[in-house]
CSV table of C-alpha atoms in Angstrom, one decimal:
chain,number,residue,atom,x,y,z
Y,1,UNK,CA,7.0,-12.1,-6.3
Y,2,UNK,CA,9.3,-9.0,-6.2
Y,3,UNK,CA,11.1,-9.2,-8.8
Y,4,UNK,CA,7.7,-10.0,-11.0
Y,5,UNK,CA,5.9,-7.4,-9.6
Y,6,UNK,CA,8.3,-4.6,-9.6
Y,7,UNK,CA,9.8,-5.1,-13.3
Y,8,UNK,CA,7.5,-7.2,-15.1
Y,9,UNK,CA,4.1,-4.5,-14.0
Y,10,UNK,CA,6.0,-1.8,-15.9
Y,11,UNK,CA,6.7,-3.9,-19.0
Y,12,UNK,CA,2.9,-4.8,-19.0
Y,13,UNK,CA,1.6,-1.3,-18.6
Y,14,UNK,CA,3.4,-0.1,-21.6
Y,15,UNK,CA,2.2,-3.2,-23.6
Y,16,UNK,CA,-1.4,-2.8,-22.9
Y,17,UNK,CA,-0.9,0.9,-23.7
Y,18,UNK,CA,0.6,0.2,-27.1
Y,19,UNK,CA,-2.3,-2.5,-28.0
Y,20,UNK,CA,-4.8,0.3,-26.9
Y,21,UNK,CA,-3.4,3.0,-29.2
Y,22,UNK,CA,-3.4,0.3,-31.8
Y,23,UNK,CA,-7.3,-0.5,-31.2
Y,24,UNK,CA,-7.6,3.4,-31.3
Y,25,UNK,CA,-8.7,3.2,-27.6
Y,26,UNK,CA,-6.7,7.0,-26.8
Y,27,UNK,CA,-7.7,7.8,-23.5
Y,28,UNK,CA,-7.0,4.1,-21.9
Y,29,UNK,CA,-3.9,4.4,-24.1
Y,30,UNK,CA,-2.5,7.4,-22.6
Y,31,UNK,CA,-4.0,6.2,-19.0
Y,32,UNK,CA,-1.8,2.9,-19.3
Y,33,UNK,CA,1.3,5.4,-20.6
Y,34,UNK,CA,1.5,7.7,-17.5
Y,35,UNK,CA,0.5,5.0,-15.5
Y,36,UNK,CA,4.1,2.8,-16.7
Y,37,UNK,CA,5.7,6.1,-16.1
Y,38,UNK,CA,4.8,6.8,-12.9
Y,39,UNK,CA,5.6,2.8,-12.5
Y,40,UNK,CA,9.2,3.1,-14.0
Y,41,UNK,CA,9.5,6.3,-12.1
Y,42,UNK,CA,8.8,4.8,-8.5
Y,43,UNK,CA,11.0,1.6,-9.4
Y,44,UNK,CA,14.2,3.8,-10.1
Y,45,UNK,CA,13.2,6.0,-7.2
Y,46,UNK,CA,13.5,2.5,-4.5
Y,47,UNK,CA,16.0,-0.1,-6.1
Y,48,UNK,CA,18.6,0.4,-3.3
Y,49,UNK,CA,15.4,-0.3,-0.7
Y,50,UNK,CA,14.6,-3.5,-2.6
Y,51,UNK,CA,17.1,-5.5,-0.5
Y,52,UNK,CA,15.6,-4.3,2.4
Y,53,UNK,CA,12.1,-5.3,1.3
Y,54,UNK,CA,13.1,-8.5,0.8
Y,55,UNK,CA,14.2,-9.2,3.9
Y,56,UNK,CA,11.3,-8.1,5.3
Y,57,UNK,CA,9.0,-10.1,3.4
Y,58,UNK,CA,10.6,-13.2,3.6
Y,59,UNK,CA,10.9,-13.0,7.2
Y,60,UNK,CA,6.7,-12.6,7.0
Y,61,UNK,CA,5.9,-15.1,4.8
Y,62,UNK,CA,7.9,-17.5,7.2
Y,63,UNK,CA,6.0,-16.1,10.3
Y,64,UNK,CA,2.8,-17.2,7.9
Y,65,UNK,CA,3.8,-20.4,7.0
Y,66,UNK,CA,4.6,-21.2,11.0
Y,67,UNK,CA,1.3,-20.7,11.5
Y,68,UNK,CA,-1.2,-22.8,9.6
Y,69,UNK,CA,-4.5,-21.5,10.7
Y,70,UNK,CA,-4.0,-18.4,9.5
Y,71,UNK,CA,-3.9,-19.8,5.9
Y,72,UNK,CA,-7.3,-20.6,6.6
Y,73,UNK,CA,-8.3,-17.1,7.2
Y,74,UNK,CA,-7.6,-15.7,3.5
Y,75,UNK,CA,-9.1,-19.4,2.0
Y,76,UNK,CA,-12.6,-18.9,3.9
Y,77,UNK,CA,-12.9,-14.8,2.8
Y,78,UNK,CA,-11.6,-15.3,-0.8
Y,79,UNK,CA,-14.8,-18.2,-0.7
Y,80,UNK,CA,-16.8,-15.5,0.8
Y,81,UNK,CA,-15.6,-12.8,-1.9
Y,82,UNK,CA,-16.2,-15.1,-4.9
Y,83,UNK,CA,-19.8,-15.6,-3.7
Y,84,UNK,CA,-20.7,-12.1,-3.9
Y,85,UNK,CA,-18.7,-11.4,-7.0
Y,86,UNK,CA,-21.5,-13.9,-8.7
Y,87,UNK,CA,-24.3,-12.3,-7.7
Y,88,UNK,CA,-22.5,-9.1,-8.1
Y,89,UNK,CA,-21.5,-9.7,-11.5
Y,90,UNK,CA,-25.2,-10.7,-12.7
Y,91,UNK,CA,-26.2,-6.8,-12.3
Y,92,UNK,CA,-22.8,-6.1,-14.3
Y,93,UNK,CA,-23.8,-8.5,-17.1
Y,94,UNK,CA,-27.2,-6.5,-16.9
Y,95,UNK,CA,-25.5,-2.8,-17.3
Y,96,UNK,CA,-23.7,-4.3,-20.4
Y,97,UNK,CA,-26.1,-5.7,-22.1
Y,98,UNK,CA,-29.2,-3.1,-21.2
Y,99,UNK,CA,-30.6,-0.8,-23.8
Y,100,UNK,CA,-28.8,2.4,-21.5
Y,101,UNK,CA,-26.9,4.5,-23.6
Y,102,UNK,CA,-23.2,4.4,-23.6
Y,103,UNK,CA,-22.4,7.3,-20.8
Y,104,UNK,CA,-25.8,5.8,-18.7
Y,105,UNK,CA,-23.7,2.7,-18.2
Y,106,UNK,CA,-20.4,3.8,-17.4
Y,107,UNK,CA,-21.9,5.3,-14.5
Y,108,UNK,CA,-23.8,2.7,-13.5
Y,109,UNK,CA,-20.3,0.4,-13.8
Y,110,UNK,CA,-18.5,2.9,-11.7
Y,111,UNK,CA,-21.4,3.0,-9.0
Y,112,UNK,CA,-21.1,-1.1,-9.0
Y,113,UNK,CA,-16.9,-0.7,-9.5
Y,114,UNK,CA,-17.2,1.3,-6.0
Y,115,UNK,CA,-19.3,-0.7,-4.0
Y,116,UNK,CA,-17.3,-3.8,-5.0
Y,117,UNK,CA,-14.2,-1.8,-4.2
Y,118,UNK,CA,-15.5,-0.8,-1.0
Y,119,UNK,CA,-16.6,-4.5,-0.3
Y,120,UNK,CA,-13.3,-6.2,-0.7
Y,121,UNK,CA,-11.5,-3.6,1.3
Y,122,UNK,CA,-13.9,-4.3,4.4
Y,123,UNK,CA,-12.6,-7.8,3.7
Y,124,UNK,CA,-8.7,-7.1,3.5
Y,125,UNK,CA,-9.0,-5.1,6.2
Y,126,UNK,CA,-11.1,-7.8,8.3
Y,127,UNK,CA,-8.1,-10.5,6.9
Y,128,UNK,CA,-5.5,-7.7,8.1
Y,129,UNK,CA,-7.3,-7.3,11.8
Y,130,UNK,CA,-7.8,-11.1,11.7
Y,131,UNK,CA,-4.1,-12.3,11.0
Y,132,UNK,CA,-2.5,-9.0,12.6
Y,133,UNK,CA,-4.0,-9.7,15.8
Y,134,UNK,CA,-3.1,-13.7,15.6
Y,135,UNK,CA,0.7,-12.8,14.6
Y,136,UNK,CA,0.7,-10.1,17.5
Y,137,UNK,CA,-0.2,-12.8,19.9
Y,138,UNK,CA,2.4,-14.9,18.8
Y,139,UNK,CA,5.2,-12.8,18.8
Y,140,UNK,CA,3.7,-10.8,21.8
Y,141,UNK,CA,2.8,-13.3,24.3
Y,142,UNK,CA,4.9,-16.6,22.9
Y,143,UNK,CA,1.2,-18.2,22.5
Y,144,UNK,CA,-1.9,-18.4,20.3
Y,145,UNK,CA,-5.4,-17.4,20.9
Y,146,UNK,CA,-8.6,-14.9,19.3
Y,147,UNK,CA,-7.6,-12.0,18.5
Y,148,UNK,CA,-10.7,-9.7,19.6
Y,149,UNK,CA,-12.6,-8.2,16.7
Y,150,UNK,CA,-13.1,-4.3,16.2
Y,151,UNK,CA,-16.6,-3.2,15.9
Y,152,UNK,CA,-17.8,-3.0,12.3
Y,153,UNK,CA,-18.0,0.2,11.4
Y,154,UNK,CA,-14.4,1.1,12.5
Y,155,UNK,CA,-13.4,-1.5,9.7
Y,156,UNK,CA,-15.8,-0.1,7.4
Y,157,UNK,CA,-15.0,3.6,8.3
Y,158,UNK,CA,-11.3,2.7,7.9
Y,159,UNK,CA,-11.6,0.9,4.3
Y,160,UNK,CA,-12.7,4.2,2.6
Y,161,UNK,CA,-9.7,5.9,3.3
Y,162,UNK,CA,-6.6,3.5,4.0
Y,163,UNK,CA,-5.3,2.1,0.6
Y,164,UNK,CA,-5.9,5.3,-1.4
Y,165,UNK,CA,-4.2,7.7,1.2
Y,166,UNK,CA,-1.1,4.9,1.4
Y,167,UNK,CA,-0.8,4.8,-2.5
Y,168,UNK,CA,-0.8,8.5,-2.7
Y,169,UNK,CA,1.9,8.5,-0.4
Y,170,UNK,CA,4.6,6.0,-2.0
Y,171,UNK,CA,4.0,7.8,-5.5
Y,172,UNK,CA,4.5,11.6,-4.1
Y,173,UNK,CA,7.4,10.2,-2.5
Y,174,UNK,CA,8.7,8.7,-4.8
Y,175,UNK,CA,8.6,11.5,-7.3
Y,176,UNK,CA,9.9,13.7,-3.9
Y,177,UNK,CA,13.4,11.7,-4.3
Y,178,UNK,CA,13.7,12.4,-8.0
Y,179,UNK,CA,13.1,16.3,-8.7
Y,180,UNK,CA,16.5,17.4,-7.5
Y,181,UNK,CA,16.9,21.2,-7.0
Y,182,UNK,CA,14.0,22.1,-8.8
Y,183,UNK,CA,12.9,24.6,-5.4
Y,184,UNK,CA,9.5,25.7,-7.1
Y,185,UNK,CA,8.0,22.4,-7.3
Y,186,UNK,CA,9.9,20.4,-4.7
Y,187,UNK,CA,7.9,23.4,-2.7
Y,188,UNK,CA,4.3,22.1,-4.3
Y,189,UNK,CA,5.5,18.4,-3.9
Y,190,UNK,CA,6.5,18.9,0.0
Y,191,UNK,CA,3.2,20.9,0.5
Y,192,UNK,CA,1.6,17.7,-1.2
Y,193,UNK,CA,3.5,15.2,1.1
Y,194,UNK,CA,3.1,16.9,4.4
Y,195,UNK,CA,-0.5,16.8,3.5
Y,196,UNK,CA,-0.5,13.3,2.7
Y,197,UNK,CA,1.4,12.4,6.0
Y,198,UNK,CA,-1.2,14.3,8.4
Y,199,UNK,CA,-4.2,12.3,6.6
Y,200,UNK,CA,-1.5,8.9,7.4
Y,201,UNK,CA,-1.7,10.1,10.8
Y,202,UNK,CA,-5.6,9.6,10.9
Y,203,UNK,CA,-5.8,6.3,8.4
Y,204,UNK,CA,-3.2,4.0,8.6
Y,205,UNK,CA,-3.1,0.2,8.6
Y,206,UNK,CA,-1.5,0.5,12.2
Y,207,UNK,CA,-4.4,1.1,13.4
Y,208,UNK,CA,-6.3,-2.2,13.1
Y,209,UNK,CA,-3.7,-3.6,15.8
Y,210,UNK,CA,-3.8,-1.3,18.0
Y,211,UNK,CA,-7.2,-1.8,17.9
Y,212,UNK,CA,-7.6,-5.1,18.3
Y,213,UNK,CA,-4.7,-4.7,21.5
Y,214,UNK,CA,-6.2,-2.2,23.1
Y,215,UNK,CA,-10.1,-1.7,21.7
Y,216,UNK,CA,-10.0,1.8,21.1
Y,217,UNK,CA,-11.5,3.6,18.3
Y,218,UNK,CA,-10.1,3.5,14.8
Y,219,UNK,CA,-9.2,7.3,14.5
Y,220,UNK,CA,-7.5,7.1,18.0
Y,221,UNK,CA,-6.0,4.2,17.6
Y,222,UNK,CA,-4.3,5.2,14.2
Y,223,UNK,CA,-2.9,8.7,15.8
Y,224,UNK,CA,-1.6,6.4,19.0
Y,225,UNK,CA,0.2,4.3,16.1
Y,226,UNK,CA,2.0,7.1,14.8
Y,227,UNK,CA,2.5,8.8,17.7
Y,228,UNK,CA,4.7,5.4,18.9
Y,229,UNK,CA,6.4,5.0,15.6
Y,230,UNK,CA,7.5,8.9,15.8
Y,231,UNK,CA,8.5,7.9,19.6
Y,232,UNK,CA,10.8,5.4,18.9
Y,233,UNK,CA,12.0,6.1,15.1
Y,234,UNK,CA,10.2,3.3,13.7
Y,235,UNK,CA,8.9,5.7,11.5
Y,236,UNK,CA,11.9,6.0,9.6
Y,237,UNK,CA,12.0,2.2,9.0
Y,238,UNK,CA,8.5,2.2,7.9
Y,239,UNK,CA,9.3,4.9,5.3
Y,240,UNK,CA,12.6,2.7,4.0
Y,241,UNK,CA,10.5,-0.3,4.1
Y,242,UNK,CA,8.7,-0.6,0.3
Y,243,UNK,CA,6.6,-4.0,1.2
Y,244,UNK,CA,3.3,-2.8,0.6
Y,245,UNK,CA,3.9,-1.2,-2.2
Y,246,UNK,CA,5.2,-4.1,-3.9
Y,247,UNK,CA,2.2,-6.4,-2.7
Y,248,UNK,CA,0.1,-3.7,-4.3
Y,249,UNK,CA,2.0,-4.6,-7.4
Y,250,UNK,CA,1.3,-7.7,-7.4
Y,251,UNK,CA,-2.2,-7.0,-6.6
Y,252,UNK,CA,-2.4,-4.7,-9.9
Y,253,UNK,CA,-0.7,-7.0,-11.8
Y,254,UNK,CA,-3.1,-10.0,-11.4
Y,255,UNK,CA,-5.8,-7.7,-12.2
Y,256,UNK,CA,-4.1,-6.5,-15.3
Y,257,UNK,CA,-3.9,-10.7,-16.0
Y,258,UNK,CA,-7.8,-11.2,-15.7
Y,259,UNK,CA,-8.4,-7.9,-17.2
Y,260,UNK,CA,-6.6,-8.6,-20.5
Y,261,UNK,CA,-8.1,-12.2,-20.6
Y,262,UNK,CA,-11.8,-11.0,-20.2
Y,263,UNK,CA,-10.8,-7.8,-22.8
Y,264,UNK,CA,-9.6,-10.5,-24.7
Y,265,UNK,CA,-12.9,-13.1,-24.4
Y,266,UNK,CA,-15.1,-10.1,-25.1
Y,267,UNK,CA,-13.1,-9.0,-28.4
Y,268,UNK,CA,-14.1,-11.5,-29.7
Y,269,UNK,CA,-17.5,-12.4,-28.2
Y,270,UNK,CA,-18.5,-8.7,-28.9
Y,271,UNK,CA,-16.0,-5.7,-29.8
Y,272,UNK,CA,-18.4,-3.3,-28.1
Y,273,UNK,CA,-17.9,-4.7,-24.5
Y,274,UNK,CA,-13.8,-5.1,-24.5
Y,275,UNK,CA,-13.3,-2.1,-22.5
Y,276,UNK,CA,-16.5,-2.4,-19.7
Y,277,UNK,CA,-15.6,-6.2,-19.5
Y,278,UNK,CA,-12.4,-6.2,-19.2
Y,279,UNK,CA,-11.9,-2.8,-16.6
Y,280,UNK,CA,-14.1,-5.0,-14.5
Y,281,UNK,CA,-12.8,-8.0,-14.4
Y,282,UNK,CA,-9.7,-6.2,-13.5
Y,283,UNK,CA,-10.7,-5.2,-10.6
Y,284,UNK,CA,-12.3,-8.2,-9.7
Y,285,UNK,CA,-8.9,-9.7,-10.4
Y,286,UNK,CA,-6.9,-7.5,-8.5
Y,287,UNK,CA,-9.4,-7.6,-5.6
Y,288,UNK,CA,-9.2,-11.6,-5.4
Y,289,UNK,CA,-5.2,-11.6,-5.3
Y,290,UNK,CA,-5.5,-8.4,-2.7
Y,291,UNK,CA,-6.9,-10.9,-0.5
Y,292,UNK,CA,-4.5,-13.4,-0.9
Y,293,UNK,CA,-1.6,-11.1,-0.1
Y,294,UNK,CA,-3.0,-9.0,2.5
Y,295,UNK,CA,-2.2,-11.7,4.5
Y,296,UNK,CA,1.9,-11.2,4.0
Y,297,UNK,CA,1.2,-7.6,4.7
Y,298,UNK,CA,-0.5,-8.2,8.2
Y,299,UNK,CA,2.5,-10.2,9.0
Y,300,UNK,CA,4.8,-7.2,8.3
Y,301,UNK,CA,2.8,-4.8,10.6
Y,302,UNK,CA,2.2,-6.8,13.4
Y,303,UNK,CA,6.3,-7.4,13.4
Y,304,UNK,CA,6.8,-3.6,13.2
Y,305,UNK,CA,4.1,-3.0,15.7
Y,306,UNK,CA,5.6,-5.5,18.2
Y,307,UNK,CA,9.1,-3.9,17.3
Y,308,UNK,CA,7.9,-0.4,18.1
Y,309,UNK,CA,6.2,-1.7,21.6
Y,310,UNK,CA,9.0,-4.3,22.8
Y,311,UNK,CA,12.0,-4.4,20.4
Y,312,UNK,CA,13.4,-7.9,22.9
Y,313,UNK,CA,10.3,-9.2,21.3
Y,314,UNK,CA,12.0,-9.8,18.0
Y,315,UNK,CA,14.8,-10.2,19.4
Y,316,UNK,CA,13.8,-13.6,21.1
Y,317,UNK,CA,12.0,-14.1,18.3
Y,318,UNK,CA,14.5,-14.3,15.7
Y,319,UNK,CA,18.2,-12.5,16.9
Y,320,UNK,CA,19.8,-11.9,13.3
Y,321,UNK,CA,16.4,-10.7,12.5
Y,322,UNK,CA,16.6,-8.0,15.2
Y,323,UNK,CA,20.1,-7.3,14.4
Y,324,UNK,CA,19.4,-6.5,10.8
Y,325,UNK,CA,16.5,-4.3,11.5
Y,326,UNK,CA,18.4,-2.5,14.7
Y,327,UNK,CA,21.5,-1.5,12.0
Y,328,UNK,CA,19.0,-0.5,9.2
Y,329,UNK,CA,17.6,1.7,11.4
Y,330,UNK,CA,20.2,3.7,13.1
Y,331,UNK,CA,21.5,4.2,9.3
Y,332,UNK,CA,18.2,5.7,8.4
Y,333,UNK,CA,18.1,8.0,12.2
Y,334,UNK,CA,21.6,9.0,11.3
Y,335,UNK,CA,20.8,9.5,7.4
Y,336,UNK,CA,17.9,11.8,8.5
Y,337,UNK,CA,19.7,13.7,11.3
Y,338,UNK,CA,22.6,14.4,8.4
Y,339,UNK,CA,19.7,15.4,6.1
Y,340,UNK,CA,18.0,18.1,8.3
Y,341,UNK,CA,21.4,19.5,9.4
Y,342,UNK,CA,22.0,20.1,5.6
Y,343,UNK,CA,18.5,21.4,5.0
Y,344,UNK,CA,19.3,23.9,8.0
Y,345,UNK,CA,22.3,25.0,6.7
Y,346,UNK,CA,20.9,25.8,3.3
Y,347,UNK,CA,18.3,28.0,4.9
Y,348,UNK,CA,21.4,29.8,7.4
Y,349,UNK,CA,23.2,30.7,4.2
Y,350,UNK,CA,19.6,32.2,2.6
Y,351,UNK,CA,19.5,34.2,5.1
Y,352,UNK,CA,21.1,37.6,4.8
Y,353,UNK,CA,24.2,38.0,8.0
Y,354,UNK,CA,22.4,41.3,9.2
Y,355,UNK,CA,19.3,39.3,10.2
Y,356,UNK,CA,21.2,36.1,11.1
Y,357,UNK,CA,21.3,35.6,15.2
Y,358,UNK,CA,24.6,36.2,16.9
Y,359,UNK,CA,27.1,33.3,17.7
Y,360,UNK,CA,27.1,31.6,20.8
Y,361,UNK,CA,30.5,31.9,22.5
């Protein structure tokens, strides 16, 4: 899955983008184009933190696997999902085939695009409380019970906000890591990132177990997440860590799959409808397989979670586990400690000696 995702998503960006600049479809051209760049670009940027990754992942997927009922879980909401993606897609078919003219439409698809969008991240986040909350038990307590739900609306509240602020931030920081010396806009990029960071402090997929541990609210809970991850350094794991971002690529890529075999139904159904039919079905796609995975992602926050409150937790629960995680992280602590010391002594030499402070003796 990470090896498909990472290097085969780029490869199929920049194949749809040809085929729409050969249908004369520009503007979806040149979207697919950047978006392959910014792909490629984000790749190159995390190769040596695909080892890593993997390590990480597998180590979810077997805490999954170890527990069958959670299986269920995903199974039962991806039935629920399909449902309302039926009755949802009847008042599609009906924007597509009305009478509305062309620009009436679109924004009648991107009012139905949203609420669908909205609807399956209630879901994956319900999955993520769900399965987070049964693998925290686990690991936490050495036994299995109900996790205790969150009310509603702090799911619902959280969904607008989560996966949008998280994709921001893996993009701005991996164009961050590739500018070099350029001050001027590593300047605009760091104002960008440390903006991005204090909205991660507010929405973050953390959240959901703390709430489920200790019931608070999802705002509170998310800045009692950080606040423990800044605590203990997890942090700087977290950051290393490129798990979600590949699960979002494999997310993308299944809805690039259904999109491109809808797009390609409708060409030749009716060449009028390739580019409504298939941009929904795309995110229908991608919404189906974002349920599947979310599942592997709960997995990896619950054991960073349970890391960050107990670290013996791991440790009992898998020892070479813990000792690969407890190495990785003192190498990123230490690699961050060398990192601002150099960043301080840029600034010291920047500044003139008349206004520098005196030594200490």
């Amino acid at each position: 899955m990470l090896k498909i995702s990472v290097h085969f998503l780029t490869t199929y960006l920049s194949v749809i983008s040809v085929l729409c600049f050969w249908s004369k479809q520009f503007f979806w051209g040149i979207a697919f184009a950047v978006g392959a760049t910014l792909q490629f670009l984000y790749v190159m940027s995390v190769l040596d933190r695909l080892p890593f990754t993997m390590l990480v992942l597998q180590k979810a997927v077997k805490t999954v696997w170890s527990l069958p009922e959670v299986m269920r879980v995903p199974y039962a909401f991806m039935l629920i999902m399909l449902s309302w993606m039926t009755i949802w897609s009847f008042g599609v078919a009906g924007v597509v085939a009305s009478n509305i003219g062309y620009e009436g439409r679109w924004w009648l698809l991107v009012v139905f695009s949203v609420s669908l969008f909205w609807t399956g991240a209630v879901l994956c986040n319900t999955v993520h409380v769900v399965v987070s909350g049964m693998v925290f038990l686990v690991l936490y307590h050495g036994g299995r019970g109900s996790p205790s739900m969150p009310p509603g609306h702090c799911i619902c509240y959280g969904s607008l906000f989560t996966a949008a602020i998280r994709t921001l931030r893996w993009e701005i920081r991996g164009i961050r890591s590739k500018i070099g010396k350029n001050e001027c806009l590593l300047c605009c990029v760091d104002f960008l990132f440390h903006m991005v960071e204090t909205l991660v402090r507010f929405f973050n997929k953390y959240a959901y177990v703390q709430i489920v541990v200790n019931g608070k609210g999802f705002n509170q809970s998310a800045r009692d997440a950080w606040e423990l991850f800044q605590s203990t350094g997890i942090e700087a794991l977290i950051a290393y860590d490129c798990s979600g971002a590949v699960l979002l690529m494999g997310a993308i890529l299944g809805g690039l799959v259904t999109g491109t075999c809808a797009g390609a139904w409708a060409w030749i159904r009716n060449e009028g409808t390739v580019v409504m039919v298939g941009s929904t079905s795309a995110l229908m796609g991608m919404i189906l397989v974002g349920l599947a995975v979310v599942v592997v992602e709960s997995a990896v926050t619950s054991i960073y979670v349970c890391f960050a409150e107990d670290p013996s937790l791991i440790h009992r629960w898998d020892a070479e586990f813990f000792d690969q995680l407890s190495e990785t992280l003192h190498q990123r602590l230490q690699y961050r400690s060398a990192r601002a010391r150099e960043v301080m002594n840029q600034r010291r030499l920047q500044i003139p000696s008349s206004l520098q402070p005196p030594a200490v003796p």
